[in-house]
Coordinates of C-alpha atoms and ligand atoms in Angstrom, one line a residue:
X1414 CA -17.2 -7.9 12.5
X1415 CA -16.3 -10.4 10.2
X1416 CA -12.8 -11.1 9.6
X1417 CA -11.4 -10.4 6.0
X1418 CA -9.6 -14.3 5.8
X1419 CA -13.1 -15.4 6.5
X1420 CA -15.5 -13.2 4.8
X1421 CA -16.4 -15.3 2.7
X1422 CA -17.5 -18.7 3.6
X1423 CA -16.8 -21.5 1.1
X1424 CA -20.2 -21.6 -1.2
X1425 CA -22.6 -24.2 -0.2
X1426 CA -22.3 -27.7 -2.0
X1427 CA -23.5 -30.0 0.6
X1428 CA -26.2 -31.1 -1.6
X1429 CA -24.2 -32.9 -4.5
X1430 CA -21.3 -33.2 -2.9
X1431 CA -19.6 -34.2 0.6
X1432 CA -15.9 -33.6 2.4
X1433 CA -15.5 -36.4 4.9
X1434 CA -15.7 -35.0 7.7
X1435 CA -14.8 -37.7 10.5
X1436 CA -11.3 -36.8 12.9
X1437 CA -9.8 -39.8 11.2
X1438 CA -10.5 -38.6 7.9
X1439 CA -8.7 -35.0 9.1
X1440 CA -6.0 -36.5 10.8
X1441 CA -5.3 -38.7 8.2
X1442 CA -5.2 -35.8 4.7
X1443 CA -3.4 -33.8 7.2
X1444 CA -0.9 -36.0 7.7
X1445 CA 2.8 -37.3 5.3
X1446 CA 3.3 -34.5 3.5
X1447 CA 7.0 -33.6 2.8
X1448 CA 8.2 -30.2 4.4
X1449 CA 8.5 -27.6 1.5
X1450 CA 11.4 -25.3 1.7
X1451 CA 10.5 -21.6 1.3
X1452 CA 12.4 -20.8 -1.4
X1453 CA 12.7 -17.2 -2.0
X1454 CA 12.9 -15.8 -6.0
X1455 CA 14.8 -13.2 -7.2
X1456 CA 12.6 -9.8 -7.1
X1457 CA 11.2 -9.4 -10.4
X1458 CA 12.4 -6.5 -13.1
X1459 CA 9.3 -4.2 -12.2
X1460 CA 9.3 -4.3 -8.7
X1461 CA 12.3 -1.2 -8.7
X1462 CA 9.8 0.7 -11.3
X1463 CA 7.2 -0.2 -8.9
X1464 CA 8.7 1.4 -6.2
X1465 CA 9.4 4.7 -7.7
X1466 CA 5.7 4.6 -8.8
X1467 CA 4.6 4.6 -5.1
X1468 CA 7.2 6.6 -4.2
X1469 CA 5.3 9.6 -6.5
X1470 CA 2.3 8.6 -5.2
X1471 CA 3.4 9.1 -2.0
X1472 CA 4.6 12.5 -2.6
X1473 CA 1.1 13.4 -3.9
X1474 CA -0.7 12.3 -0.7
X1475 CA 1.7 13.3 2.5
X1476 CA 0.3 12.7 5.6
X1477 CA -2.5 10.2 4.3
X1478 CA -3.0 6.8 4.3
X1479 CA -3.8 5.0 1.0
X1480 CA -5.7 1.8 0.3
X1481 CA -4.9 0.0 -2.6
X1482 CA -6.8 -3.5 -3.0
X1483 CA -6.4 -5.6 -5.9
X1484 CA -10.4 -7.0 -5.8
X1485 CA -11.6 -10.3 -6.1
X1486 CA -13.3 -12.8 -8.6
X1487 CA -16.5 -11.3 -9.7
X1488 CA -19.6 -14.2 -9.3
X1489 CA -20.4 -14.7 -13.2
X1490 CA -23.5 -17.2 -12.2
X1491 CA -24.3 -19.5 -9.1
X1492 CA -20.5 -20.7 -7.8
X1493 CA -18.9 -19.9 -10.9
X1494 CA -16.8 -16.8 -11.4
X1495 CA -15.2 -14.6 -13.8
X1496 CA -11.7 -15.1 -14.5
X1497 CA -9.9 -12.9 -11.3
X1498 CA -7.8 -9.8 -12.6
X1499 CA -6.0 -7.3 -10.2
X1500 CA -7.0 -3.5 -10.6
X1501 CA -4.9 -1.9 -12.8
X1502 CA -3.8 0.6 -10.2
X1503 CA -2.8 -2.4 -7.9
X1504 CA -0.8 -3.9 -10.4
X1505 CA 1.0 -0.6 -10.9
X1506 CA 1.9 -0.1 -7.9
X1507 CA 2.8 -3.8 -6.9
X1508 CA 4.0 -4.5 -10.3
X1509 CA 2.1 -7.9 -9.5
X1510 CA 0.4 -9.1 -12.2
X1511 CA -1.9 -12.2 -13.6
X1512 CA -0.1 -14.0 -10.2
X1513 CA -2.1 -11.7 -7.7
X1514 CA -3.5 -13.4 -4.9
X1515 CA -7.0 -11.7 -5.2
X1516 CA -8.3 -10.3 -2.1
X1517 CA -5.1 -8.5 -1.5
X1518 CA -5.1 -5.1 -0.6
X1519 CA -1.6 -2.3 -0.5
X1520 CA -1.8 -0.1 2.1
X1521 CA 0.6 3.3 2.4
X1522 CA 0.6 4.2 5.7
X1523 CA 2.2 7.6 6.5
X1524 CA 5.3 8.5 7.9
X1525 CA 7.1 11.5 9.0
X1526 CA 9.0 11.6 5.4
X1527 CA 6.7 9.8 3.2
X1528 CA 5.0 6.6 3.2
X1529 CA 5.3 2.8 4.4
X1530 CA 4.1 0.5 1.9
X1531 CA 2.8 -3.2 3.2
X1532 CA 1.1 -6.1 0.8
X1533 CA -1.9 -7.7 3.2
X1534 CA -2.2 -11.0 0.9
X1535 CA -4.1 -14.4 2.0
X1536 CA -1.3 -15.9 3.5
X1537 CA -0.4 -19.9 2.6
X1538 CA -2.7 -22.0 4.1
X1539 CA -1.1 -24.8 6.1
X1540 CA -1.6 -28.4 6.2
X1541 CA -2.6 -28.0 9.7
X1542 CA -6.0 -26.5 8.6
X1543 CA -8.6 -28.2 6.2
X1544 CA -8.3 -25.0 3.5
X1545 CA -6.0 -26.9 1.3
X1546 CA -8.9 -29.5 0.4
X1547 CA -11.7 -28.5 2.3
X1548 CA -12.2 -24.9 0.7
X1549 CA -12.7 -25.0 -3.1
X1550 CA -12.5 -20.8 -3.9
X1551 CA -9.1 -20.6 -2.6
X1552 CA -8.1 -24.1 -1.6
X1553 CA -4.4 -25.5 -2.9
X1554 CA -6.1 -28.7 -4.0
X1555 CA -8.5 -27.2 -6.0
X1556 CA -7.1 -23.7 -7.1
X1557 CA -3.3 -24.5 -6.6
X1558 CA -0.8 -22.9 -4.0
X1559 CA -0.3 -19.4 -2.8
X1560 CA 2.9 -18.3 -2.3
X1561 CA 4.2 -17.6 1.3
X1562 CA 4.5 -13.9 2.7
X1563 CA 8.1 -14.1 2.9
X1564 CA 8.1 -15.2 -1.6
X1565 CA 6.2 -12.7 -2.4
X1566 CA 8.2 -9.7 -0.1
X1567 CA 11.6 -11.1 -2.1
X1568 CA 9.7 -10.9 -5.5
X1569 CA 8.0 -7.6 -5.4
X1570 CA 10.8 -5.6 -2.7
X1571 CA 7.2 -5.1 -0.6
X1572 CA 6.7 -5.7 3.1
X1573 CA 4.0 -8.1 3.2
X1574 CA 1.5 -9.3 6.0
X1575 CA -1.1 -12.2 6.3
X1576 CA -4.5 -10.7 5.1
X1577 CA -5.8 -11.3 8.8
X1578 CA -3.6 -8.7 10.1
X1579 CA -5.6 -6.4 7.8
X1580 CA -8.6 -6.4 10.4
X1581 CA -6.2 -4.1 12.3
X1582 CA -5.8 -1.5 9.5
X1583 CA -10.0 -1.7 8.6
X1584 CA -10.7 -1.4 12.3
X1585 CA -9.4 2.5 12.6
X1586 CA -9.7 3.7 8.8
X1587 CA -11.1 7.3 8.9
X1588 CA -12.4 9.8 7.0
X1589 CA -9.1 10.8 5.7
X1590 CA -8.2 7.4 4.5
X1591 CA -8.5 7.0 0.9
X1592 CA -9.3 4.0 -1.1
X1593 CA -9.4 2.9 -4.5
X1594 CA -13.5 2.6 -4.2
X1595 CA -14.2 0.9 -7.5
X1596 CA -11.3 -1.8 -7.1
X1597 CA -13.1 -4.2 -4.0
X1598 CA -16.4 -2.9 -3.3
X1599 CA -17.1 -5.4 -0.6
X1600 CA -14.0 -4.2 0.9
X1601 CA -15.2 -0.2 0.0
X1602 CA -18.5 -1.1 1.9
X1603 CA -16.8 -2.2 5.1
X1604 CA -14.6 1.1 5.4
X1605 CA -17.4 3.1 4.9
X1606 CA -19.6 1.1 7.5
X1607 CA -16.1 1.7 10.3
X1608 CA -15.9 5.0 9.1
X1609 CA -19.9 5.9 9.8
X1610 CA -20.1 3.7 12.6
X1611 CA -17.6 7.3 14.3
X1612 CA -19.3 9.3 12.9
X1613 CA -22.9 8.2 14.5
X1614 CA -20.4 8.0 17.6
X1615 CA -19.3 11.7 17.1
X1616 CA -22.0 13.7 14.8
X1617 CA -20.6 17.1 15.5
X1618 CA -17.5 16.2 13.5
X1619 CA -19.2 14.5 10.9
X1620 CA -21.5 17.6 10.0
X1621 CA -18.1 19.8 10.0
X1622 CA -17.4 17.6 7.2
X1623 CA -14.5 15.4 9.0
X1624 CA -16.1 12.8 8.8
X1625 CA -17.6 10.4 5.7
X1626 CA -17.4 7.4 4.2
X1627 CA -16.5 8.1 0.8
X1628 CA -14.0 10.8 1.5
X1629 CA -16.2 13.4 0.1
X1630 CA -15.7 15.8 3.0
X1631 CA -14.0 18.9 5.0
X1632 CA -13.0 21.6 2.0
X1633 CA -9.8 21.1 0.8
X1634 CA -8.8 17.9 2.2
X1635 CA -8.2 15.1 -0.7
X1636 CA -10.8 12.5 -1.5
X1637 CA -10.7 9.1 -3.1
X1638 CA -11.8 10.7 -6.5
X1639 CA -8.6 12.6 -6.2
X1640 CA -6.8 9.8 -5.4
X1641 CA -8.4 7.2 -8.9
X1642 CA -7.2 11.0 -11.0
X1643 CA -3.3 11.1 -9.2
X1644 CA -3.5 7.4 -10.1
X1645 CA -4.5 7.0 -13.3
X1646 CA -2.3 10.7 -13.9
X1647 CA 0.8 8.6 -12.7
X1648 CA 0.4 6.0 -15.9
X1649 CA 0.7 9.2 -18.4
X1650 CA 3.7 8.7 -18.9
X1651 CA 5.4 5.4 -19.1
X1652 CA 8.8 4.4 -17.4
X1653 CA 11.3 2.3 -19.3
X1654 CA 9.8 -1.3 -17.8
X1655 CA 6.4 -0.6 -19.6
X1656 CA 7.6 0.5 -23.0
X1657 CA 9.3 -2.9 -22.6
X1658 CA 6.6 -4.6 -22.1
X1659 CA 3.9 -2.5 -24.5
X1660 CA 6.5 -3.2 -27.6
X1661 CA 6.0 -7.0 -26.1
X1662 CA 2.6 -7.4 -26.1
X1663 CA 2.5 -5.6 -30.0
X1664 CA 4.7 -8.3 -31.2
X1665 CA 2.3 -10.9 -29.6
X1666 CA -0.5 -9.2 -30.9
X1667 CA 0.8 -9.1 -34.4
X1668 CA 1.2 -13.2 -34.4
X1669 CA -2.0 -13.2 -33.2
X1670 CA -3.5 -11.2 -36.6
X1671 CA -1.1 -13.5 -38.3
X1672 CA -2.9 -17.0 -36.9
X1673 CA -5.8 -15.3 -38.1
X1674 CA -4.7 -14.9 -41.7
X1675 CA -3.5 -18.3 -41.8
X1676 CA -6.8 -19.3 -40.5
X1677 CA -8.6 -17.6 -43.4
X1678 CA -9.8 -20.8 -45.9
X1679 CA -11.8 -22.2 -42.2
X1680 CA -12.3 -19.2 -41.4
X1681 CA -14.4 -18.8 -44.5
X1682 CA -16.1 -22.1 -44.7
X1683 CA -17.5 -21.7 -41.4
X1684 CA -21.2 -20.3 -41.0
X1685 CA -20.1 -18.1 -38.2
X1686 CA -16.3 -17.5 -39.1
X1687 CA -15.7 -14.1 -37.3
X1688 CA -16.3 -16.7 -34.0
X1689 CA -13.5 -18.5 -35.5
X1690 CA -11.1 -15.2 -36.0
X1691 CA -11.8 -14.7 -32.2
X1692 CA -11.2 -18.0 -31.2
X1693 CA -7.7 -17.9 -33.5
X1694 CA -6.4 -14.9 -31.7
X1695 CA -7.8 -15.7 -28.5
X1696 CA -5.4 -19.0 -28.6
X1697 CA -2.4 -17.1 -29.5
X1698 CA -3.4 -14.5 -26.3
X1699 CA -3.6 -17.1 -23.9
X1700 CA -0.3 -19.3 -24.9
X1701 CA 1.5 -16.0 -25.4
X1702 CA 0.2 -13.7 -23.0
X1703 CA -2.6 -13.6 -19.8
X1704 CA -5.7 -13.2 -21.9
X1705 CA -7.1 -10.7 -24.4
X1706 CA -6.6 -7.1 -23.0
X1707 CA -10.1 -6.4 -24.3
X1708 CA -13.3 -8.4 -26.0
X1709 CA -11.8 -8.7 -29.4
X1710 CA -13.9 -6.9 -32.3
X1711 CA -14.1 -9.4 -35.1
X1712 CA -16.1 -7.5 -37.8
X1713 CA -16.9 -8.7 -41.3
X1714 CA -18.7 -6.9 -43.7
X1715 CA -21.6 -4.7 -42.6
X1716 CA -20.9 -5.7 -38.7
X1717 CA -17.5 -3.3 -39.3
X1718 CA -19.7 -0.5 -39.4
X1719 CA -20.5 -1.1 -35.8
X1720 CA -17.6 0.5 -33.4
X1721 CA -17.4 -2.3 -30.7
X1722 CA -18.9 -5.4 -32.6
X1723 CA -18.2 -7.7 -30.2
X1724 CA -21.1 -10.4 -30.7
X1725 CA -18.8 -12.2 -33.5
X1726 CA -21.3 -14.4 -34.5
X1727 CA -21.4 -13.3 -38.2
X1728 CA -20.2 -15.2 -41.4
X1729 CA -16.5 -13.8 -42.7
X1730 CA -17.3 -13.8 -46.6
X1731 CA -14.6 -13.3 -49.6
X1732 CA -14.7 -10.1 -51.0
X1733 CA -16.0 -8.6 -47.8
X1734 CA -13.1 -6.7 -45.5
X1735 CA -13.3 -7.8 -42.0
X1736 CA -12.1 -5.6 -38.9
X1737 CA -9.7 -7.0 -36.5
X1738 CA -9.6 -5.1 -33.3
X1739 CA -7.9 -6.8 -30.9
X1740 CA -5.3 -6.9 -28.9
X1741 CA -3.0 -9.2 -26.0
X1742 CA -2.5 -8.3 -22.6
X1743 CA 0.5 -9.6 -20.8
X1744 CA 1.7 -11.4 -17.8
X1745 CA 2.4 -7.9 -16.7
X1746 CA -1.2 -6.7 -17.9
X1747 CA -0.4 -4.5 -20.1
X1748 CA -1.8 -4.4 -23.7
X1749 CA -2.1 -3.9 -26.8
X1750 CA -4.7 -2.5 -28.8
X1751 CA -4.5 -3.0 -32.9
X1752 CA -6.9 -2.7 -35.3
X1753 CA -6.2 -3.8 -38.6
X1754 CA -9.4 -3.9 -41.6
X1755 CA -8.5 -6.7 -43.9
X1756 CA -10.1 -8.1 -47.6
X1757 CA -10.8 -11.2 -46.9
X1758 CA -10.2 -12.2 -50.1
X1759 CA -6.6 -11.3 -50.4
X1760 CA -7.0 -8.2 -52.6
X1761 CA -8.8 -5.0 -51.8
X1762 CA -11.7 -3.7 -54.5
X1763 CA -11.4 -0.1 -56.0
X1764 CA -13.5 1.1 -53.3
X1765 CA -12.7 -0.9 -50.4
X1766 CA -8.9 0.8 -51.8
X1767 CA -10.5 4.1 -52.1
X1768 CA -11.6 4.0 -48.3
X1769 CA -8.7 2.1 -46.8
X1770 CA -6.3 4.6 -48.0
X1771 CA -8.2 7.7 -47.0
X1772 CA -7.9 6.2 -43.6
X1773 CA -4.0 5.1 -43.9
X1774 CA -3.7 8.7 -44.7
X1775 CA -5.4 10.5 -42.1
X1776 CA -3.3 7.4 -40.1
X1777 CA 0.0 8.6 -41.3
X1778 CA -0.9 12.9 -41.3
X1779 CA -2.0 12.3 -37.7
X1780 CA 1.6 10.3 -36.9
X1781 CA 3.5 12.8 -38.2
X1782 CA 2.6 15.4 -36.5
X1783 CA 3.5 13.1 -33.0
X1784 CA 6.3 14.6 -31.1
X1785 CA 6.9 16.2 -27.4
X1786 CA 5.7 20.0 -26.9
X1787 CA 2.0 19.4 -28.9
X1788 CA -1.2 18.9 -27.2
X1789 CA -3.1 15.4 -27.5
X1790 CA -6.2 17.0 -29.4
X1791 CA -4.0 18.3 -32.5
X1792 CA -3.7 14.1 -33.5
X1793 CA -7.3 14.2 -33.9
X1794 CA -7.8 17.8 -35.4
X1795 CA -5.0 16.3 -38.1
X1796 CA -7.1 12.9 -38.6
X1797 CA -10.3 14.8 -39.1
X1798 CA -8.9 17.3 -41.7
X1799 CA -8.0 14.5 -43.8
X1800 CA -11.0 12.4 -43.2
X1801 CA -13.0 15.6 -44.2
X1802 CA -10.8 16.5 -47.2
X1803 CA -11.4 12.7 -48.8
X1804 CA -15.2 12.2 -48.1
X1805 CA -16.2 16.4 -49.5
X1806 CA -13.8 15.5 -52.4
X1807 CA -16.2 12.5 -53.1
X1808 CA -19.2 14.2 -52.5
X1809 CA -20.5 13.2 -49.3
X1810 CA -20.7 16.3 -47.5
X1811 CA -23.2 18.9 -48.1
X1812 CA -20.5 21.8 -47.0
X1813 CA -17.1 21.9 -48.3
X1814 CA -14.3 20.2 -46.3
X1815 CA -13.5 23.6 -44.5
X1816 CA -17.3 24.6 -43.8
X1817 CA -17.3 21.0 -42.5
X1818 CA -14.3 21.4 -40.1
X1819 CA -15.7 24.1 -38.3
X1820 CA -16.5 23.3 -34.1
X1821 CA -20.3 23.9 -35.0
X1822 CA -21.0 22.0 -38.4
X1823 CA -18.5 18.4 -38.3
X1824 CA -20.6 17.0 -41.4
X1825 CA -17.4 14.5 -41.8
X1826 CA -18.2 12.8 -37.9
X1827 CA -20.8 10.8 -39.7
X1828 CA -18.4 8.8 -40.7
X1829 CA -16.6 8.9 -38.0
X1830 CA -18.1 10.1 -34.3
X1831 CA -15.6 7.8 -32.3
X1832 CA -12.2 9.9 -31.3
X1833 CA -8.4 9.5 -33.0
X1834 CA -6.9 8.2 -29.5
X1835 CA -6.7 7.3 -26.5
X1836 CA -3.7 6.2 -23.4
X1837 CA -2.8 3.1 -23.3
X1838 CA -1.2 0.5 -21.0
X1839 CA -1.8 -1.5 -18.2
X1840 CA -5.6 -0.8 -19.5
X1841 CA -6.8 -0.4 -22.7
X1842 CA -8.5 3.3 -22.0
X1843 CA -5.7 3.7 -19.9
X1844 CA -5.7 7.3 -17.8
X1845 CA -9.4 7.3 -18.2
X1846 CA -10.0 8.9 -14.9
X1847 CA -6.6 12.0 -15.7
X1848 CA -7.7 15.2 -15.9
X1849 CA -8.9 16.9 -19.5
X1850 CA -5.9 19.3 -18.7
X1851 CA -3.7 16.7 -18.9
X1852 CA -5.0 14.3 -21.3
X1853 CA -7.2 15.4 -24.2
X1854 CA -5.9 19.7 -23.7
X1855 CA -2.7 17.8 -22.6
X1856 CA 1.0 18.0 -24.1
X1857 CA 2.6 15.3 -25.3
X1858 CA 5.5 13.7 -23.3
X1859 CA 8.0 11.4 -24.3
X1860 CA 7.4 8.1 -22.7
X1861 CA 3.6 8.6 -23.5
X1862 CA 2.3 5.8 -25.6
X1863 CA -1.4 5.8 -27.0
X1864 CA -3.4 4.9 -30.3
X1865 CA -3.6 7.0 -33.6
X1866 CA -6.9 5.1 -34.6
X1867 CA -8.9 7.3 -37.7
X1868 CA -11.9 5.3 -39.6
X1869 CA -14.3 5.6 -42.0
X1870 CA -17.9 3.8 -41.6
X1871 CA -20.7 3.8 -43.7
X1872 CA -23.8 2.3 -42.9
X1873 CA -25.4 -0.1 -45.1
X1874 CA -28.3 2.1 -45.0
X1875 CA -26.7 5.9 -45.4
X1876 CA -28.4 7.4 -47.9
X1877 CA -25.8 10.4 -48.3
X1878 CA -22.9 7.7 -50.1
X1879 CA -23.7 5.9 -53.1
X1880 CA -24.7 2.4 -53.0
X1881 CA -21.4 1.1 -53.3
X1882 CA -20.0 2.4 -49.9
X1883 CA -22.7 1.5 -48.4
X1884 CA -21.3 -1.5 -45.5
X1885 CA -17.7 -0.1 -45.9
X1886 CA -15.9 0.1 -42.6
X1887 CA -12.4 0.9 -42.2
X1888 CA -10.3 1.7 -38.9
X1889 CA -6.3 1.0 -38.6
X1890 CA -5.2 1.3 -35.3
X1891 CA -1.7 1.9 -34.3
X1892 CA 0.2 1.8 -31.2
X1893 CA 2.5 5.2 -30.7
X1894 CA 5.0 6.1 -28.5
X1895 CA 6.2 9.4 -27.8
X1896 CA 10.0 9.8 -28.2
X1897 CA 12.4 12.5 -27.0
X1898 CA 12.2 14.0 -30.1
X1899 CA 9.6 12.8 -32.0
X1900 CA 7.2 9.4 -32.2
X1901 CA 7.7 5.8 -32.5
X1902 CA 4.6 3.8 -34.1
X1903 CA 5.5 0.4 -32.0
X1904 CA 3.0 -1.5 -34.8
X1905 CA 4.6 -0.4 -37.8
X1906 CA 6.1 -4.3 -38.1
X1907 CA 1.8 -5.5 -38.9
X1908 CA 1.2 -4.6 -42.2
X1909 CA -0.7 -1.6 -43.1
X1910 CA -0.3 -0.4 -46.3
X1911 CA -2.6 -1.4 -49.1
X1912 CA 0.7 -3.5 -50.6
X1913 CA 1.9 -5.2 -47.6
X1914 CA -1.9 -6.2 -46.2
X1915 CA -2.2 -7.9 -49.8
X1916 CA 1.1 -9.6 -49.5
X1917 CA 0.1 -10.7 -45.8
X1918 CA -3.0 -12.5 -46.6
X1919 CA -1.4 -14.2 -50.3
X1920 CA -4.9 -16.1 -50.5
X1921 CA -4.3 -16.6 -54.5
Ligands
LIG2387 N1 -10.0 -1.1 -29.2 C1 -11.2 -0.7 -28.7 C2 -11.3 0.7 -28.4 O1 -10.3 1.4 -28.4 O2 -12.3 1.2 -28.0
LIG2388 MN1 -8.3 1.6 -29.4

């Protein structure tokens, strides 16, 4: 088998370009570097939230042994690779963040009363070996230095291990291991190959179902889908260190829609200006936070009318509103996720009013209604009512707004067929994989934080508007956590009233 530190051999580049390779050359780079003392940080504020999250997790799962790796770089083209971000339910669990090592994998090994939790990460490479300059995917000349086992155990309060001693725990996984499948699949497709390889050795068991590679097996015995739903059902609700952080990466995001603003006059001038609006915020992400916690949507004019415009290539006229959607993920990876629909010009038509209000209202009836004890799907029920109310009261619908509301007739989702909101956190769609019990038929806890998000799109060619509609799209997203007694809209401080959005862009 191949070993995991190796797995991957350095891609080829003797063609263009060479290593010396003579014993002098070795002995030589290897030689009159100063010792480095292993200086050990204080553990970071989320590694105690951290542990409590594992310690649930743990409670979920007796008896089982859990595999938690954070993946590695994805190949975008040839030797060249997408920017390297840990699985979110690594990072939870961890509370390691845009500083993972990739290739790192948690393991919770069962004990009599609970679970043992060891980081396998690719421990620092010595000077003794020809990594440091020799190998450039994980190299310290070429990538920079990993931190040792014995940093990374202070920082995160984890046991850790070199990646090597790994091979031990793939070598006698079983069908009751689980595994995060999605987060390595290179990794996912060696377990399954150990785990087959017993049960070719032992077929009786594995047509009782004891054995398989994906978990899938005996009756009643938890799999690794069970396992990605107890995860992403463990980020529900948000302990004390993520609001922290989720209020964080709002503020960031909201100087980020502010560079754009005061971008506006280039912005304008430039044949493909929503480029520009990306670029803007993208530069505030990166100096204030990791990256961008999704592809931002920067959507002028008719291209608002599309949900997820993310090709950004369009002109950003005045007079025209453009849709922001955008928001900045953390250090931490958590993000924001804000959508703000601003005239470019500075001052909002009559109709472009007309629309952005009706959506600020079904905004602000679906917020109110925010607090512990209701279930997820009245936020939307509340946005729809409104959105149906404003567009049969201007004609649109064929049905009044109450024939329109009814489960089989929705008349009103043609201007609007995406949903009111969604979890957020250390993902954007965060909890996608929780149960419908627990998220959209859920009830609302405080500590839960997701978006209120109502729109109102019409297509430049929807014959059921009149003419002037036509290209209007409208969505303000906000960012809302639940509260002990009620709801806390974390983006209140980015304008959103028709007022405040006029006084924020003051092109005049
Ligand atoms: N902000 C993009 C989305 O929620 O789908
Ligand atoms: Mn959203």
């Amino acid at each position: 088998m191949v070993g995991m530190a190796d797995q991957k051999a350095p891609r080829a580049t003797t063609n263009r370009s060479t290593t010396p390779g003579s014993d002098t050359f070795k002995d030589y780079i290897s030689s009159q570097w100063a010792d480095r003392p292993d200086v050990l940080p204080e553990p970071r504020e989320q590694a105690p939230f951290a542990a409590d999250r594992r310690a649930r997790l743990s409670v979920l799962h007796p008896g089982t042994r859990l595999v938690v790796p954070a993946g590695s770089a994805k190949v975008r083209s040839n030797d060249c690779d997408y920017p390297f971000r840990a699985h979110s339910a690594f990072s939870h669990l961890t509370g390691w963040g845009s500083d993972t090592v990739p290739g790192s994998v948690l393991v919770l090994e069962p004990t009599a009363d609970g679970h043992d939790a060891t980081l396998y990460l690719r421990a620092s490479a010595g000077r003794d070996s020809d990594e440091f300059y020799a190998n450039p995917e994980i190299g310290e000349f070429w990538i920079g230095p990993r931190p040792s086992l014995t940093q990374v155990a202070a920082d995160l309060g984890l046991a850790t291990r070199d990646l090597a001693d790994f091979e031990a725990v793939v070598g006698t996984v079983d069908a009751e291991t689980l595994v995060v499948r999605e987060a390595d699949p290179d990794l996912t497709r060696r377990l399954d190959a150990v785990v087959e390889a017993a049960a070719e050795q032992s077929p009786a068991s594995a047509a009782a179902g004891e054995v398989t590679p994906d978990g899938d097996g005996a009756p009643g015995r938890a799999t690794s889908a069970d396992l990605a739903r107890d995860l992403s059902e463990l980020r529900l609700v948000k302990d004390a260190y993520e609001v922290a952080q989720m209020r964080q990466a709002v503020t960031v995001t909201g100087k980020g829609f502010t560079d754009v603003i005061a971008d506006f006059d280039d912005i304008v001038a430039h044949p493909r200006g929503e480029r520009l609006v990306e670029g803007t915020f993208n530069r505030r992400a990166r100096a204030d936070g990791n990256t961008v916690g999704y592809d931002t949507i920067a959507a002028s004019g008719d291209h608002a009318c599309v949900l997820h415009w993310t090709r950004n290539d369009g002109v950003v006229r005045d007079g025209d509103l453009i849709l922001i959607d955008a928001g900045i993920e953390l250090d931490s990876l958590y993000t924001a996720d804000i959508t703000r629909t601003l005239p470019v010009s500075g001052r909002f038509t009559d109709v472009q009013r007309l629309v952005y209000e009706a959506v600020l209202e079904a905004a602000d009836a679906a917020f109110a209604i925010v607090r512990p004890g209701i279930a997820f799907r009245e936020i939307h029920a509340t946005a729809m009512k409104v959105i149906a109310e404003r567009t049969a009261e201007w004609g649109f619908l064929p049905v009044s707004a109450d024939e329109s509301l009814k489960p089989d007739h929705q008349y009103h989702r043609r201007y609007m067929v995406h949903g009111t909101s969604h979890h957020l956190g250390i993902d954007v769609h965060d909890c996608a994989a929780a149960r419908r019990d627990l998220y959209l038929d859920g009830v609302l806890e405080p500590g839960m934080v997701f978006t209120i998000e109502p729109g109102l799109y019409f297509q430049p060619d929807d014959l059921t508007v009149p003419e002037e509609f036509r290209g209007i799209g409208v969505r303000i997203e906000d960012d809302i956590l639940v509260t002990a007694d009620g709801a806390e809209n974390l983006s209140v401080g980015i304008p959103r009233t028709v007022a405040d959005v006029e006084a924020w862009i003051s092109r005049d």
